[in-house]
Amino acid sequence: MAQINTEIKPFNATAFKQGEFVEISDADVKGKWAIFFFYPADFTFVCPTELGDVADKYEELQQMGVEVFSVSTDTHFTHKAWHDTSDTIGKINYYMVGDQTGTITNNFGVMREGQGLADRATFLVDPDGIIQAMEITAEGIGRDADDLMRKVKAAQYVRNHPGEVCPAKWKEGEATLAPSLDLVGKI
């Protein structure tokens, strides 16, 4: 499985984005923040609620310099068909990556053994291609885009403010911590 503070592995894939099929690779991730949002399959139940939730935050994520790559082992053709037939999925403007070979899903270590489906997993990757946050949930537990946004803001803050860390439930504009010997045992 992928690990925090490790670099993402090389990949090439075809994605559906804003009415077109586009070729993408790990090189497209470098230099910007990226979210890899893995889900089991198109035309399912929890997945569209999560993907729609992220779609509602996509413009704000773009303003923060973050690109979103949703990934399943479906083909890019299936992504287009789903996009064209579902009102919820139809509002997606981010990349819907077809990973039918399982390369990306296996690179991140979230392929369900013997099933050919991705786990419900999220990875936040920094502009250097290094994984800064990850979350994996069971099949029936949907993720929350608001919490994902909070994690992105915290990761960007920590990157831009060396020596500071964000405590539990930190929200943008709130106090951070500067770990030091003086702080030990006083929190």
GROMACS .gro file of C-alpha atoms in nm:
model
  187
    1MET     CA    1   0.000   0.000   0.000
    2ALA     CA    2   0.110   0.357  -0.064
    3GLN     CA    3   0.259   0.530   0.237
    4ILE     CA    4   0.259   0.883   0.374
    5ASN     CA    5   0.569   1.078   0.263
    6THR     CA    6   0.635   0.852  -0.037
    7GLU     CA    7   0.633   0.956  -0.401
    8ILE     CA    8   0.356   0.838  -0.630
    9LYS     CA    9   0.454   0.579  -0.889
   10PRO     CA   10   0.454   0.642  -1.266
   11PHE     CA   11   0.130   0.586  -1.458
   12ASN     CA   12  -0.042   0.658  -1.789
   13ALA     CA   13  -0.417   0.649  -1.840
   14THR     CA   14  -0.710   0.786  -2.037
   15ALA     CA   15  -0.960   1.003  -1.853
   16PHE     CA   16  -1.292   1.161  -1.933
   17LYS     CA   17  -1.299   1.534  -1.856
   18GLN     CA   18  -1.548   1.798  -1.966
   19GLY     CA   19  -1.676   1.607  -2.268
   20GLU     CA   20  -1.339   1.482  -2.394
   21PHE     CA   21  -1.108   1.184  -2.357
   22VAL     CA   22  -0.762   1.301  -2.245
   23GLU     CA   23  -0.436   1.123  -2.182
   24ILE     CA   24  -0.284   1.178  -1.838
   25SER     CA   25   0.025   1.060  -1.653
   26ASP     CA   26   0.210   1.112  -1.327
   27ALA     CA   27   0.386   1.406  -1.498
   28ASP     CA   28   0.050   1.590  -1.500
   29VAL     CA   29   0.045   1.576  -1.121
   30LYS     CA   30   0.386   1.730  -1.055
   31GLY     CA   31   0.389   2.099  -0.968
   32LYS     CA   32   0.036   2.110  -0.824
   33TRP     CA   33  -0.164   1.964  -0.542
   34ALA     CA   34  -0.367   1.660  -0.641
   35ILE     CA   35  -0.641   1.447  -0.494
   36PHE     CA   36  -0.670   1.086  -0.607
   37PHE     CA   37  -1.024   0.981  -0.522
   38PHE     CA   38  -1.060   0.603  -0.570
   39TYR     CA   39  -1.402   0.439  -0.572
   40PRO     CA   40  -1.525   0.086  -0.651
   41ALA     CA   41  -1.739   0.129  -0.961
   42ASP     CA   42  -1.957   0.349  -1.180
   43PHE     CA   43  -2.337   0.309  -1.167
   44THR     CA   44  -2.335   0.218  -0.798
   45PHE     CA   45  -2.485   0.372  -0.484
   46VAL     CA   46  -2.246   0.543  -0.239
   47CYS     CA   47  -1.998   0.637  -0.512
   48PRO     CA   48  -2.215   0.896  -0.691
   49THR     CA   49  -2.295   1.070  -0.362
   50GLU     CA   50  -1.923   1.108  -0.290
   51LEU     CA   51  -1.828   1.211  -0.643
   52GLY     CA   52  -2.110   1.467  -0.649
   53ASP     CA   53  -1.997   1.604  -0.312
   54VAL     CA   54  -1.644   1.656  -0.448
   55ALA     CA   55  -1.789   1.809  -0.766
   56ASP     CA   56  -1.959   2.071  -0.549
   57LYS     CA   57  -1.615   2.168  -0.408
   58TYR     CA   58  -1.420   2.144  -0.734
   59GLU     CA   59  -1.420   2.516  -0.816
   60GLU     CA   60  -1.292   2.598  -0.467
   61LEU     CA   61  -1.028   2.325  -0.495
   62GLN     CA   62  -0.916   2.469  -0.830
   63GLN     CA   63  -0.878   2.812  -0.667
   64MET     CA   64  -0.652   2.645  -0.409
   65GLY     CA   65  -0.433   2.497  -0.685
   66VAL     CA   66  -0.569   2.143  -0.644
   67GLU     CA   67  -0.658   1.905  -0.927
   68VAL     CA   68  -0.891   1.609  -0.870
   69PHE     CA   69  -0.851   1.266  -1.028
   70SER     CA   70  -1.136   1.027  -0.953
   71VAL     CA   71  -1.024   0.672  -1.028
   72SER     CA   72  -1.207   0.343  -1.074
   73THR     CA   73  -1.127   0.031  -1.273
   74ASP     CA   74  -1.406   0.116  -1.516
   75THR     CA   75  -1.307   0.240  -1.863
   76HIS     CA   76  -1.313   0.603  -1.970
   77PHE     CA   77  -1.603   0.505  -2.200
   78THR     CA   78  -1.804   0.390  -1.898
   79HIS     CA   79  -1.723   0.717  -1.720
   80LYS     CA   80  -1.863   0.910  -2.017
   81ALA     CA   81  -2.180   0.700  -2.025
   82TRP     CA   82  -2.232   0.755  -1.651
   83HIS     CA   83  -2.162   1.128  -1.688
   84ASP     CA   84  -2.418   1.150  -1.971
   85THR     CA   85  -2.694   0.963  -1.785
   86SER     CA   86  -2.672   1.079  -1.422
   87ASP     CA   87  -2.759   1.429  -1.305
   88THR     CA   88  -2.524   1.391  -1.007
   89ILE     CA   89  -2.229   1.266  -1.213
   90GLY     CA   90  -2.315   1.509  -1.494
   91LYS     CA   91  -2.196   1.802  -1.279
   92ILE     CA   92  -1.841   1.660  -1.254
   93ASN     CA   93  -1.576   1.874  -1.425
   94TYR     CA   94  -1.267   1.701  -1.284
   95TYR     CA   95  -1.080   1.403  -1.435
   96MET     CA   96  -1.263   1.068  -1.430
   97VAL     CA   97  -0.974   0.827  -1.482
   98GLY     CA   98  -1.025   0.489  -1.645
   99ASP     CA   99  -0.793   0.238  -1.478
  100GLN     CA  100  -0.911  -0.086  -1.638
  101THR     CA  101  -0.558  -0.234  -1.619
  102GLY     CA  102  -0.548  -0.158  -1.246
  103THR     CA  103  -0.206   0.008  -1.272
  104ILE     CA  104  -0.293   0.321  -1.074
  105THR     CA  105  -0.511   0.135  -0.825
  106ASN     CA  106  -0.231  -0.117  -0.763
  107ASN     CA  107   0.032   0.163  -0.748
  108PHE     CA  108  -0.159   0.312  -0.455
  109GLY     CA  109  -0.221  -0.034  -0.304
  110VAL     CA  110  -0.600  -0.008  -0.295
  111MET     CA  111  -0.705  -0.290  -0.531
  112ARG     CA  112  -0.946  -0.536  -0.371
  113GLU     CA  113  -0.780  -0.872  -0.410
  114GLY     CA  114  -0.965  -1.102  -0.645
  115GLN     CA  115  -1.234  -0.842  -0.726
  116GLY     CA  116  -1.072  -0.601  -0.972
  117LEU     CA  117  -1.228  -0.307  -0.786
  118ALA     CA  118  -1.068  -0.016  -0.602
  119ASP     CA  119  -1.124   0.042  -0.233
  120ARG     CA  120  -1.294   0.363  -0.128
  121ALA     CA  121  -0.971   0.562  -0.077
  122THR     CA  122  -0.846   0.921  -0.093
  123PHE     CA  123  -0.487   1.038  -0.131
  124LEU     CA  124  -0.368   1.400  -0.109
  125VAL     CA  125  -0.048   1.453  -0.307
  126ASP     CA  126   0.170   1.763  -0.281
  127PRO     CA  127   0.333   1.947  -0.575
  128ASP     CA  128   0.645   1.727  -0.540
  129GLY     CA  129   0.435   1.413  -0.597
  130ILE     CA  130   0.458   1.311  -0.229
  131ILE     CA  131   0.156   1.165  -0.047
  132GLN     CA  132   0.063   1.392   0.245
  133ALA     CA  133  -0.269   1.240   0.357
  134MET     CA  134  -0.470   0.927   0.294
  135GLU     CA  135  -0.803   0.782   0.398
  136ILE     CA  136  -0.954   0.440   0.329
  137THR     CA  137  -1.306   0.348   0.433
  138ALA     CA  138  -1.519   0.034   0.417
  139GLU     CA  139  -1.761  -0.017   0.128
  140GLY     CA  140  -2.065   0.133   0.299
  141ILE     CA  141  -1.898   0.441   0.449
  142GLY     CA  142  -1.906   0.749   0.227
  143ARG     CA  143  -1.646   1.024   0.252
  144ASP     CA  144  -1.709   1.393   0.324
  145ALA     CA  145  -1.576   1.663   0.088
  146ASP     CA  146  -1.586   1.924   0.367
  147ASP     CA  147  -1.342   1.718   0.575
  148LEU     CA  148  -1.128   1.664   0.265
  149MET     CA  149  -1.118   2.042   0.212
  150ARG     CA  150  -1.008   2.090   0.573
  151LYS     CA  151  -0.725   1.840   0.525
  152VAL     CA  152  -0.611   2.010   0.202
  153LYS     CA  153  -0.603   2.349   0.376
  154ALA     CA  154  -0.409   2.203   0.670
  155ALA     CA  155  -0.155   2.032   0.441
  156GLN     CA  156  -0.105   2.350   0.241
  157TYR     CA  157  -0.067   2.554   0.560
  158VAL     CA  158   0.194   2.317   0.705
  159ARG     CA  159   0.388   2.319   0.375
  160ASN     CA  160   0.387   2.700   0.368
  161HIS     CA  161   0.469   2.743   0.738
  162PRO     CA  162   0.762   2.516   0.834
  163GLY     CA  163   0.780   2.459   1.206
  164GLU     CA  164   0.405   2.485   1.259
  165VAL     CA  165   0.148   2.205   1.282
  166CYS     CA  166  -0.231   2.198   1.276
  167PRO     CA  167  -0.404   2.046   1.579
  168ALA     CA  168  -0.716   1.829   1.573
  169LYS     CA  169  -1.023   1.990   1.415
  170TRP     CA  170  -0.807   2.280   1.290
  171LYS     CA  171  -0.986   2.513   1.053
  172GLU     CA  172  -0.833   2.782   0.835
  173GLY     CA  173  -0.755   3.095   1.040
  174GLU     CA  174  -0.740   2.913   1.372
  175ALA     CA  175  -0.432   2.885   1.592
  176THR     CA  176  -0.162   2.636   1.506
  177LEU     CA  177   0.112   2.487   1.721
  178ALA     CA  178   0.489   2.531   1.704
  179PRO     CA  179   0.631   2.211   1.854
  180SER     CA  180   0.913   2.282   2.098
  181LEU     CA  181   1.060   2.162   2.424
  182ASP     CA  182   0.862   2.434   2.604
  183LEU     CA  183   0.534   2.290   2.472
  184VAL     CA  184   0.594   1.932   2.594
  185GLY     CA  185   0.330   1.830   2.848
  186LYS     CA  186   0.143   2.161   2.828
  187ILE     CA  187  -0.125   2.071   2.574
   0.00000   0.00000   0.00000
